Tab-separated table of C-alpha atoms in Angstrom:
chain	number	residue	atom	x	y	z
A	1	MET	CA	-26.235	-0.620	21.945
A	2	LEU	CA	-24.944	-2.690	19.025
A	3	PRO	CA	-22.111	-5.102	19.878
A	4	ALA	CA	-18.684	-4.232	18.492
A	5	VAL	CA	-18.439	-7.556	16.683
A	6	ARG	CA	-20.984	-10.178	15.753
A	7	LEU	CA	-19.894	-13.109	13.595
A	8	ARG	CA	-22.148	-16.001	12.708
A	9	SER	CA	-21.049	-19.128	10.842
A	10	ALA	CA	-18.377	-17.093	9.089
A	11	VAL	CA	-16.675	-18.891	6.235
A	12	ALA	CA	-13.728	-17.283	4.420
A	13	LEU	CA	-11.401	-18.629	1.764
A	14	VAL	CA	-7.818	-17.833	0.851
A	15	GLY	CA	-7.569	-19.165	-2.667
A	16	ARG	CA	-9.633	-22.328	-2.364
A	17	TYR	CA	-8.590	-23.044	1.224
A	18	PRO	CA	-11.180	-22.384	3.939
A	19	VAL	CA	-9.309	-20.349	6.556
A	20	LEU	CA	-12.525	-19.749	8.498
A	21	ALA	CA	-14.964	-22.639	8.554
A	22	GLY	CA	-18.040	-21.462	10.413
A	23	ALA	CA	-16.606	-19.136	13.053
A	24	ASP	CA	-18.848	-17.394	15.591
A	25	LEU	CA	-17.803	-14.520	17.812
A	26	ASP	CA	-19.438	-11.792	19.867
A	27	LEU	CA	-17.612	-8.841	21.330
A	28	ASP	CA	-19.124	-5.994	23.300
A	29	ARG	CA	-17.969	-2.404	23.092
A	30	GLY	CA	-15.060	-1.845	25.450
A	31	GLU	CA	-14.432	-5.589	25.749
A	32	VAL	CA	-11.055	-7.301	25.307
A	33	VAL	CA	-10.892	-10.789	23.874
A	34	VAL	CA	-7.734	-12.833	23.520
A	35	LEU	CA	-7.615	-15.233	20.569
A	36	ARG	CA	-5.562	-18.349	21.200
A	37	GLY	CA	-4.784	-21.217	18.881
A	38	ALA	CA	-2.069	-23.062	17.053
A	39	ASN	CA	-0.459	-21.779	13.872
A	40	GLY	CA	-2.978	-21.970	11.028
A	41	ALA	CA	-5.959	-22.078	13.380
A	42	GLY	CA	-7.468	-19.012	11.688
A	43	LYS	CA	-6.588	-16.207	14.118
A	44	THR	CA	-5.052	-13.895	11.512
A	45	SER	CA	-7.839	-14.635	9.046
A	46	LEU	CA	-10.442	-13.772	11.667
A	47	LEU	CA	-8.737	-10.428	12.287
A	48	ARG	CA	-8.635	-9.721	8.544
A	49	VAL	CA	-12.337	-10.511	8.212
A	50	LEU	CA	-13.104	-8.084	11.047
A	51	ALA	CA	-10.964	-5.434	9.313
A	52	GLY	CA	-12.885	-5.879	6.075
A	53	LEU	CA	-9.762	-7.113	4.283
A	54	LEU	CA	-10.945	-10.697	3.760
A	55	PRO	CA	-14.492	-11.194	2.487
A	56	LEU	CA	-16.842	-13.871	3.778
A	57	VAL	CA	-18.182	-16.419	1.315
A	58	ALA	CA	-20.873	-17.553	3.786
A	59	GLY	CA	-22.214	-16.502	7.151
A	60	GLU	CA	-22.865	-13.075	8.614
A	61	ALA	CA	-20.662	-10.372	10.053
A	62	SER	CA	-21.330	-7.057	11.730
A	63	VAL	CA	-18.431	-4.915	12.950
A	64	LEU	CA	-19.206	-1.620	14.698
A	65	GLY	CA	-22.599	-1.780	13.021
A	66	PHE	CA	-21.196	-2.213	9.504
A	67	ASP	CA	-21.071	-5.239	7.234
A	68	PRO	CA	-17.293	-5.514	6.636
A	69	GLY	CA	-17.792	-7.159	3.243
A	70	ALA	CA	-20.326	-4.644	1.924
A	71	GLU	CA	-19.150	-1.432	3.603
A	72	PRO	CA	-15.394	-1.803	4.088
A	73	ARG	CA	-14.610	1.831	3.303
A	74	ARG	CA	-16.976	3.068	6.014
A	75	LEU	CA	-15.722	0.535	8.530
A	76	ARG	CA	-11.960	0.642	8.065
A	77	PRO	CA	-11.275	4.162	9.368
A	78	LEU	CA	-12.847	3.041	12.671
A	79	VAL	CA	-10.632	-0.042	12.931
A	80	GLY	CA	-6.925	-0.271	13.700
A	81	LEU	CA	-5.141	-3.395	12.490
A	82	LEU	CA	-1.658	-4.392	13.577
A	83	GLY	CA	-0.702	-7.456	11.584
A	84	HIS	CA	2.412	-9.610	11.550
A	85	ARG	CA	4.042	-6.885	9.483
A	86	ASN	CA	4.157	-3.314	10.720
A	87	GLY	CA	3.103	-1.482	7.549
A	88	LEU	CA	5.881	1.097	7.895
A	89	TYR	CA	7.851	2.924	5.220
A	90	ASP	CA	11.541	2.223	5.820
A	91	ASP	CA	12.752	5.533	4.367
A	92	LEU	CA	10.453	7.650	6.524
A	93	SER	CA	11.284	8.414	10.136
A	94	ALA	CA	9.127	7.180	12.990
A	95	ARG	CA	7.558	10.644	13.224
A	96	GLU	CA	6.878	10.795	9.473
A	97	ASN	CA	5.250	7.360	9.530
A	98	VAL	CA	2.922	8.418	12.352
A	99	ARG	CA	2.279	11.782	10.676
A	100	PHE	CA	1.259	10.029	7.456
A	101	ALA	CA	-1.171	7.787	9.382
A	102	VAL	CA	-2.628	10.870	11.071
A	103	ARG	CA	-2.965	12.886	7.855
A	104	ALA	CA	-4.518	9.915	6.052
A	105	ALA	CA	-7.081	9.656	8.848
A	106	ARG	CA	-7.847	13.392	8.502
A	107	LEU	CA	-6.762	14.104	12.071
A	108	GLY	CA	-4.901	17.129	13.374
A	109	PRO	CA	-1.095	17.076	13.730
A	110	GLY	CA	-1.444	17.311	17.531
A	111	ALA	CA	-2.018	13.555	17.724
A	112	VAL	CA	1.506	12.769	16.485
A	113	ASP	CA	3.607	13.828	19.466
A	114	GLY	CA	1.159	12.359	21.961
A	115	ALA	CA	1.282	8.955	20.259
A	116	LEU	CA	5.083	8.971	19.980
A	117	ASP	CA	5.348	9.950	23.625
A	118	ARG	CA	2.925	7.210	24.726
A	119	LEU	CA	5.151	4.573	23.072
A	120	GLY	CA	8.398	6.091	24.353
A	121	LEU	CA	9.492	7.261	20.915
A	122	LEU	CA	9.868	10.994	21.403
A	123	GLY	CA	13.333	12.503	20.997
A	124	ARG	CA	16.121	11.100	18.838
A	125	LEU	CA	14.283	7.864	18.001
A	126	SER	CA	11.435	9.751	16.349
A	127	GLU	CA	13.793	11.118	13.690
A	128	VAL	CA	15.455	7.798	12.797
A	129	PRO	CA	14.291	6.152	9.542
A	130	ALA	CA	12.052	3.190	10.357
A	131	GLY	CA	14.323	0.918	8.316
A	132	ARG	CA	17.145	1.496	10.813
A	133	LEU	CA	15.090	0.714	13.922
A	134	SER	CA	15.136	-2.610	15.753
A	135	ALA	CA	12.196	-5.019	15.445
A	136	GLY	CA	10.811	-3.911	18.806
A	137	GLN	CA	11.158	-0.231	17.980
A	138	ARG	CA	9.395	-0.768	14.652
A	139	ARG	CA	6.568	-2.516	16.494
A	140	ARG	CA	6.261	0.489	18.784
A	141	VAL	CA	6.113	2.870	15.810
A	142	ALA	CA	3.324	0.771	14.311
A	143	LEU	CA	1.491	0.880	17.640
A	144	ALA	CA	2.025	4.654	17.783
A	145	CYS	CA	0.254	4.918	14.406
A	146	LEU	CA	-2.745	3.145	15.968
A	147	VAL	CA	-2.648	5.274	19.119
A	148	ALA	CA	-2.649	8.432	17.003
A	149	ARG	CA	-5.647	7.223	14.993
A	150	ALA	CA	-7.553	6.162	18.161
A	151	PRO	CA	-9.715	3.508	16.458
A	152	LYS	CA	-12.844	2.111	18.068
A	153	LEU	CA	-11.814	-1.479	17.411
A	154	TRP	CA	-8.203	-2.641	17.789
A	155	LEU	CA	-7.203	-5.812	15.972
A	156	LEU	CA	-3.776	-6.912	17.151
A	157	ASP	CA	-1.915	-9.900	15.758
A	158	GLU	CA	0.919	-10.941	18.087
A	159	PRO	CA	1.414	-7.332	19.267
A	160	HIS	CA	4.058	-8.312	21.828
A	161	ALA	CA	6.349	-9.809	19.160
A	162	GLY	CA	9.799	-8.232	19.318
A	163	LEU	CA	9.080	-6.130	22.426
A	164	ASP	CA	11.335	-6.284	25.482
A	165	ALA	CA	9.924	-6.705	29.012
A	166	GLU	CA	9.679	-2.958	29.626
A	167	HIS	CA	7.728	-2.290	26.466
A	168	ARG	CA	5.529	-5.356	26.900
A	169	SER	CA	4.408	-3.810	30.174
A	170	LEU	CA	3.935	-0.475	28.421
A	171	LEU	CA	1.767	-2.161	25.769
A	172	ASP	CA	-0.299	-3.975	28.397
A	173	ALA	CA	-0.910	-0.701	30.236
A	174	LEU	CA	-1.828	0.954	26.938
A	175	LEU	CA	-4.356	-1.766	26.111
A	176	ASP	CA	-5.930	-1.420	29.562
A	177	GLU	CA	-6.193	2.318	28.985
A	178	VAL	CA	-7.695	1.862	25.508
A	179	ALA	CA	-10.293	-0.627	26.755
A	180	GLY	CA	-11.047	1.652	29.696
A	181	ALA	CA	-11.755	4.453	27.233
A	182	GLY	CA	-14.400	2.288	25.552
A	183	ALA	CA	-12.553	0.790	22.566
A	184	SER	CA	-12.841	-2.936	21.871
A	185	ILE	CA	-9.774	-5.119	21.392
A	186	VAL	CA	-9.258	-8.469	19.706
A	187	LEU	CA	-5.747	-9.692	20.413
A	188	ALA	CA	-4.326	-12.817	18.784
A	189	SER	CA	-1.372	-14.374	20.523
A	190	HIS	CA	0.182	-17.694	21.230
A	191	GLU	CA	2.683	-16.229	23.688
A	192	GLU	CA	2.342	-16.347	27.442
A	193	LEU	CA	0.405	-13.230	28.389
A	194	PRO	CA	0.676	-11.067	31.496
A	195	PRO	CA	-1.938	-11.656	34.231
A	196	GLU	CA	-3.979	-8.569	33.248
A	197	LEU	CA	-4.508	-9.890	29.717
A	198	ALA	CA	-4.600	-13.572	30.643
A	199	SER	CA	-7.546	-12.839	32.937
A	200	ARG	CA	-9.518	-11.363	30.028
A	201	ARG	CA	-12.019	-13.412	28.060
A	202	THR	CA	-10.110	-15.988	26.044
A	203	VAL	CA	-11.337	-17.601	22.861
A	204	HIS	CA	-9.617	-20.579	21.284
A	205	MET	CA	-9.524	-21.212	17.580
A	206	ALA	CA	-8.958	-24.493	15.816
A	207	GLY	CA	-9.588	-25.511	12.220
A	208	GLY	CA	-11.019	-22.116	11.328
A	209	THR	CA	-13.681	-22.171	14.028
A	210	VAL	CA	-14.035	-20.467	17.389
A	211	VAL	CA	-14.241	-22.425	20.617
A	212	GLU	CA	-14.993	-20.459	23.747
A	213	GLY	CA	-12.985	-21.536	26.771
A	214	PRO	CA	-10.291	-24.234	26.634
A	215	ALA	CA	-9.142	-25.442	23.228
A	216	ALA	CA	-10.795	-28.523	21.818
A	217	PRO	CA	-9.124	-30.973	19.422
A	218	VAL	CA	-10.185	-30.787	15.782
A	219	ALA	CA	-12.366	-33.678	14.701
A	220	PRO	CA	-10.631	-35.538	11.849
A	221	GLY	CA	-11.876	-34.608	8.413
A	222	THR	CA	-14.419	-32.016	9.578
A	223	GLY	CA	-12.333	-28.894	10.048
A	224	HIS	CA	-14.361	-28.272	13.221
A	225	PRO	CA	-13.450	-28.868	16.871
A	226	ALA	CA	-14.604	-32.268	18.073
A	227	GLY	CA	-17.848	-32.164	20.043
A	228	VAL	CA	-18.611	-28.541	19.161
A	229	PRO	CA	-21.651	-28.154	16.938
A	230	VAL	CA	-21.498	-25.575	14.168
A	231	VAL	CA	-23.866	-22.757	15.139
A	232	PRO	CA	-26.361	-22.105	12.357
A	233	ALA	CA	-26.619	-18.620	10.864
A	234	GLY	CA	-28.713	-16.311	13.007
A	235	ALA	CA	-28.344	-18.344	16.196
A	236	GLU	CA	-26.613	-16.991	19.279
A	237	ALA	CA	-23.008	-18.052	19.705
A	238	PRO	CA	-22.043	-19.436	23.098
A	239	ARG	CA	-20.600	-16.795	25.443
A	240	VAL	CA	-18.280	-17.121	28.352
A	241	ALA	CA	-18.499	-14.421	30.972
B	1	MET	CA	-9.968	12.967	-3.421
B	2	TRP	CA	-7.552	15.823	-4.264
B	3	ARG	CA	-6.561	16.246	-0.631
B	4	ASP	CA	-5.842	12.515	-0.351
B	5	ALA	CA	-3.863	12.666	-3.610
B	6	LEU	CA	-1.676	15.408	-2.120
B	7	VAL	CA	-1.095	13.376	1.059
B	8	VAL	CA	-0.056	10.278	-0.913
B	9	ALA	CA	2.046	12.206	-3.449
B	10	GLY	CA	3.829	14.020	-0.629
B	11	LYS	CA	4.573	10.717	1.101
B	12	ASP	CA	5.886	9.050	-2.092
B	13	LEU	CA	8.048	12.034	-3.046
B	14	ARG	CA	9.459	12.262	0.484
B	15	ILE	CA	10.374	8.565	0.320
B	16	GLU	CA	12.021	9.129	-3.052
B	17	ALA	CA	13.907	12.161	-1.760
B	18	ARG	CA	15.292	10.011	1.070
B	19	ALA	CA	16.025	6.839	-0.886
B	20	LYS	CA	17.302	8.624	-4.023
B	21	VAL	CA	16.590	5.525	-6.116
B	22	GLY	CA	15.622	7.720	-9.046
B	23	LEU	CA	18.728	9.866	-8.809
B	24	ASN	CA	21.186	7.057	-8.156
B	25	GLN	CA	19.730	4.335	-10.361
B	26	VAL	CA	16.992	5.416	-12.788
B	27	VAL	CA	18.768	8.528	-14.097
B	28	PRO	CA	22.122	6.755	-14.742
B	29	TYR	CA	20.274	3.807	-16.298
B	30	SER	CA	18.342	6.085	-18.664
B	31	MET	CA	21.519	7.940	-19.642
B	32	VAL	CA	23.256	4.626	-20.342
B	33	VAL	CA	20.321	3.612	-22.539
B	34	LEU	CA	20.686	6.858	-24.521
B	35	LEU	CA	24.437	6.324	-24.754
B	36	LEU	CA	23.978	2.769	-26.047
B	37	PHE	CA	21.504	3.985	-28.668
B	38	GLY	CA	24.141	6.531	-29.647
B	39	PHE	CA	26.799	3.788	-30.030
B	40	ALA	CA	24.396	1.640	-32.052
B	41	PHE	CA	23.731	4.453	-34.580
B	42	ASP	CA	27.076	6.232	-34.338
B	43	GLN	CA	28.118	5.467	-37.924
B	44	ASP	CA	24.985	7.090	-39.237
B	45	ARG	CA	24.594	10.547	-37.649
B	46	PRO	CA	21.561	11.635	-39.797
B	47	LEU	CA	19.736	8.426	-38.888
B	48	LEU	CA	20.509	9.013	-35.206
B	49	GLN	CA	19.022	12.501	-35.390
B	50	GLN	CA	15.963	11.142	-37.180
B	51	ALA	CA	15.519	8.462	-34.551
B	52	ALA	CA	16.242	10.736	-31.553
B	53	PRO	CA	12.567	11.348	-30.565
B	54	GLY	CA	11.793	7.626	-30.609
B	55	LEU	CA	14.947	6.786	-28.639
B	56	PHE	CA	14.088	9.500	-26.115
B	57	TRP	CA	10.582	8.143	-25.510
B	58	MET	CA	11.834	4.557	-25.314
B	59	ALA	CA	14.231	5.666	-22.576
B	60	VAL	CA	11.338	7.415	-20.779
B	61	LEU	CA	9.243	4.237	-21.057
B	62	PHE	CA	12.027	2.118	-19.506
B	63	ALA	CA	12.508	4.658	-16.725
B	64	GLY	CA	8.753	4.811	-16.151
B	65	LEU	CA	8.659	1.048	-15.605
B	66	LEU	CA	11.356	1.348	-12.948
B	67	ALA	CA	9.609	4.277	-11.255
B	68	VAL	CA	6.295	2.416	-11.120
B	69	GLN	CA	7.928	-0.746	-9.770
B	70	ARG	CA	9.628	1.317	-7.089
B	71	SER	CA	6.360	3.098	-6.242
B	72	PHE	CA	4.678	-0.225	-5.438
B	73	SER	CA	7.657	-2.022	-3.920
B	74	VAL	CA	7.597	0.476	-1.016
B	75	GLU	CA	3.962	-0.468	-0.388
B	76	ALA	CA	4.727	-4.189	-0.520
B	77	ALA	CA	7.902	-4.192	1.578
B	78	ASP	CA	6.335	-4.166	5.070
B	79	GLY	CA	2.689	-4.719	4.244
B	80	ALA	CA	2.030	-0.995	3.911
B	81	MET	CA	-0.701	-1.584	1.321
B	82	ASP	CA	-2.925	-2.960	4.099
B	83	GLY	CA	-2.277	0.304	5.938
B	84	LEU	CA	-3.370	2.282	2.876
B	85	ARG	CA	-6.525	0.177	2.610
B	86	MET	CA	-7.278	0.677	6.313
B	87	SER	CA	-6.436	4.386	6.304
B	88	GLY	CA	-9.697	5.673	4.955
B	89	LEU	CA	-7.952	7.374	2.040
B	90	ASP	CA	-10.071	7.628	-1.103
B	91	PRO	CA	-8.729	4.990	-3.567
B	92	ALA	CA	-9.018	7.514	-6.404
B	93	GLY	CA	-6.895	9.899	-4.315
B	94	VAL	CA	-4.327	7.158	-3.685
B	95	PHE	CA	-4.189	6.477	-7.435
B	96	LEU	CA	-3.792	10.129	-8.375
B	97	GLY	CA	-1.233	10.705	-5.629
B	98	LYS	CA	0.937	7.813	-6.719
B	99	ALA	CA	0.578	8.806	-10.386
B	100	VAL	CA	1.531	12.419	-9.605
B	101	ALA	CA	4.633	11.263	-7.705
B	102	VAL	CA	5.709	9.021	-10.611
B	103	ALA	CA	4.992	11.844	-13.088
B	104	ALA	CA	7.029	14.361	-11.078
B	105	GLN	CA	10.037	12.032	-11.141
B	106	LEU	CA	9.601	11.400	-14.876
B	107	VAL	CA	9.376	15.122	-15.693
B	108	ALA	CA	12.674	15.726	-13.891
B	109	LEU	CA	14.207	12.786	-15.725
B	110	GLU	CA	12.902	14.015	-19.088
B	111	ALA	CA	14.610	17.372	-18.554
B	112	LEU	CA	17.923	15.565	-18.057
B	113	LEU	CA	17.300	13.205	-20.980
B	114	THR	CA	16.552	16.203	-23.226
B	115	VAL	CA	19.990	17.568	-22.407
B	116	GLY	CA	21.390	14.113	-23.161
B	117	VAL	CA	19.679	13.990	-26.543
B	118	VAL	CA	21.018	17.424	-27.456
B	119	VAL	CA	24.570	16.561	-26.389
B	120	LEU	CA	24.785	12.949	-27.582
B	121	PHE	CA	22.626	13.083	-30.713
B	122	HIS	CA	23.300	16.722	-31.689
B	123	THR	CA	19.570	17.389	-31.854
B	124	GLN	CA	18.544	21.004	-32.409
B	125	LEU	CA	15.593	21.818	-30.143
B	126	ALA	CA	12.708	23.643	-31.813
B	127	GLY	CA	8.974	23.991	-31.263
B	128	ALA	CA	9.333	24.280	-27.482
B	129	GLY	CA	5.577	24.603	-26.913
B	130	LEU	CA	4.765	21.384	-28.718
B	131	LEU	CA	7.704	19.566	-27.115
B	132	ALA	CA	6.602	20.600	-23.614
B	133	ALA	CA	2.897	19.877	-24.159
B	134	THR	CA	3.779	16.439	-25.563
B	135	ALA	CA	6.020	15.729	-22.594
B	136	VAL	CA	3.260	16.658	-20.104
B	137	LEU	CA	0.591	14.512	-21.770
B	138	ALA	CA	2.838	11.518	-22.511
B	139	THR	CA	4.122	11.605	-18.923
B	140	ALA	CA	0.538	11.626	-17.645
B	141	CYS	CA	-0.137	8.556	-19.818
B	142	VAL	CA	2.932	6.649	-18.558
B	143	ALA	CA	2.238	7.558	-14.909
B	144	GLY	CA	-1.508	6.849	-15.126
B	145	ALA	CA	-1.330	3.521	-16.917
B	146	GLY	CA	1.792	2.553	-14.977
B	147	THR	CA	0.124	3.184	-11.609
B	148	ALA	CA	-2.979	1.204	-12.565
B	149	TYR	CA	-0.971	-1.759	-13.863
B	150	GLY	CA	1.463	-1.474	-10.956
B	151	ALA	CA	-1.432	-2.075	-8.551
B	152	LEU	CA	-2.733	-4.896	-10.732
B	153	SER	CA	0.571	-6.756	-10.649
B	154	MET	CA	1.491	-5.867	-7.065
B	155	GLY	CA	0.132	-8.938	-5.317
B	156	LEU	CA	1.756	-11.338	-7.750
B	157	ARG	CA	5.071	-13.088	-7.241
B	158	VAL	CA	6.057	-12.465	-10.858
B	159	ARG	CA	5.296	-8.733	-10.726
B	160	GLU	CA	8.783	-7.631	-11.793
B	161	THR	CA	8.470	-9.426	-15.127
B	162	LEU	CA	4.712	-9.168	-15.509
B	163	LEU	CA	4.540	-5.377	-15.249
B	164	PRO	CA	6.669	-4.671	-18.361
B	165	MET	CA	4.771	-7.340	-20.282
B	166	LEU	CA	1.412	-5.783	-19.401
B	167	LEU	CA	2.432	-2.158	-19.659
B	168	ALA	CA	4.522	-2.080	-22.831
B	169	PRO	CA	1.626	-2.940	-25.199
B	170	VAL	CA	-0.662	-0.434	-23.448
B	171	LEU	CA	1.928	2.335	-23.789
B	172	ALA	CA	2.958	1.483	-27.358
B	173	PRO	CA	0.468	3.978	-28.875
B	174	VAL	CA	1.657	6.606	-26.384
B	175	VAL	CA	5.297	6.143	-27.424
B	176	LEU	CA	4.241	6.278	-31.084
B	177	SER	CA	2.163	9.461	-30.631
B	178	ALA	CA	4.790	11.222	-28.505
B	179	THR	CA	7.515	10.297	-30.990
B	180	GLU	CA	5.532	11.629	-33.935
B	181	ALA	CA	4.640	14.842	-32.081
B	182	TRP	CA	8.305	15.426	-31.243
B	183	ARG	CA	9.391	14.638	-34.789
B	184	ALA	CA	6.962	17.288	-36.011
B	185	ALA	CA	8.158	19.794	-33.401
B	186	LEU	CA	11.805	19.213	-34.368
B	187	GLY	CA	11.019	19.549	-38.085
B	188	LEU	CA	11.873	15.915	-38.810
B	189	SER	CA	8.482	15.192	-40.382
B	190	THR	CA	5.918	17.161	-42.349
B	191	GLY	CA	2.877	15.938	-40.365
B	192	GLY	CA	1.018	18.144	-37.901
B	193	GLY	CA	2.276	17.554	-34.384
B	194	TRP	CA	-0.871	18.924	-32.730
B	195	ARG	CA	-2.885	16.036	-34.210
B	196	TRP	CA	-0.718	13.597	-32.262
B	197	LEU	CA	-1.074	15.780	-29.213
B	198	GLY	CA	-4.856	15.368	-29.387
B	199	LEU	CA	-4.408	11.604	-29.439
B	200	LEU	CA	-2.118	11.804	-26.400
B	201	ALA	CA	-4.705	13.930	-24.566
B	202	ALA	CA	-7.344	11.280	-25.246
B	203	PHE	CA	-5.054	8.492	-23.978
B	204	ALA	CA	-4.185	10.512	-20.859
B	205	ALA	CA	-7.866	11.144	-20.100
B	206	ILE	CA	-8.703	7.459	-20.530
B	207	TYR	CA	-5.812	6.149	-18.413
B	208	LEU	CA	-6.269	8.679	-15.598
B	209	ALA	CA	-10.061	8.419	-15.450
B	210	GLY	CA	-9.978	4.614	-15.756
B	211	GLY	CA	-7.305	4.351	-13.087
B	212	ALA	CA	-9.140	6.660	-10.675
B	213	VAL	CA	-12.382	4.709	-11.086
B	214	GLY	CA	-10.867	1.233	-10.990
B	215	PHE	CA	-8.100	1.664	-8.415
B	216	GLY	CA	-10.331	0.776	-5.460
B	217	ALA	CA	-11.031	-2.647	-6.934
B	218	LEU	CA	-7.347	-3.107	-7.810
B	219	MET	CA	-6.324	-2.265	-4.222
B	220	GLU	CA	-8.741	-4.874	-2.895
B	221	GLU	CA	-7.193	-7.545	-5.112
B	222	THR	CA	-3.589	-6.963	-4.004
């Protein structure tokens, strides 16, 4: 079976700045990987590459069997991305936001209530315009949009941001459930994670590259972690069980 | 594509129905523009009546700019454009849906502005068929070109000022053709209005087809 994600020597630019500088990553189907790293390490850029939103200028990428640069429109419906921003329409209610995500994905309306219920948004909250919800509630609406779409690959950028303790636990249980159902998850966070997630495979990023295991310092002037050779295109990236 | 256009148009019109930006801001602004034109030409009533079609279409152009800016500001506000890109919606459907929503708002506005022109400028309406056909085609031009250029300028910090600069020259021939067609319909000129209507139809076909084909690339650049 093809891996969910295979990145080799991935280089991506934002403007003229290399936000990924030879990143390698493998992710199996149903696997959860936690991306760690300082601000600007390249976590968000890596997620955007995997979503087909940021093209590679060098290296190779395969996501769910598709090249995200060449076939983004075939890949994207299979991928759910939760970025720093929630992607909600302030004037639409929580229910209408989820309904739009469901209709856009050509799914039946039955998925809406289930997703709202899973995130604790059924009832009065579902009818409140998203612009009047708290930051945590907005995050939950955005997560409900993903739940309703049931993507095969979840790309989550600081998903716990704004959530209280109760809903952090709810999210952690949801992610366990999603991974148990066979979806793959890449979760970027620099917050302290609960034991269930902290025990998952952790990948550190620094200077736009991926370092498996503990973080390594960036070698001055190279953009790469000190002591970590850049893996040439086509070679196997190191894996940590 | 058509199904996706309906989904997007429904979403945009629902947002507009909730926010009422068009009703509370664009409509009063357009009426004020008409009123100011009326003040400027008040001493010369015949000239005002002669100029009424042009003033009407200038007011529609200004309102169209606001409607297009609003259409894309809701996508930019919370990063919703990434959601549209990830949704699997056909880019041509997204383009047509957003253009239809802008056009629907403009048609409603034009009905109110027509009343304004009659009341403020004492214009006698005639040639209803030509007036209506011109309004439909010119609105399609404004919505089509506006949606394409709205996407083009969306990712830029200077989009509020760049959009009018880009769009006004593109829509200049549309304003000219619509004005001439209306002048003919109202009996203010001797030229054939249907000739201008043909030109408007060509512009509408170009803007809508070009927008539908190119919108995917424009979405990727935002």
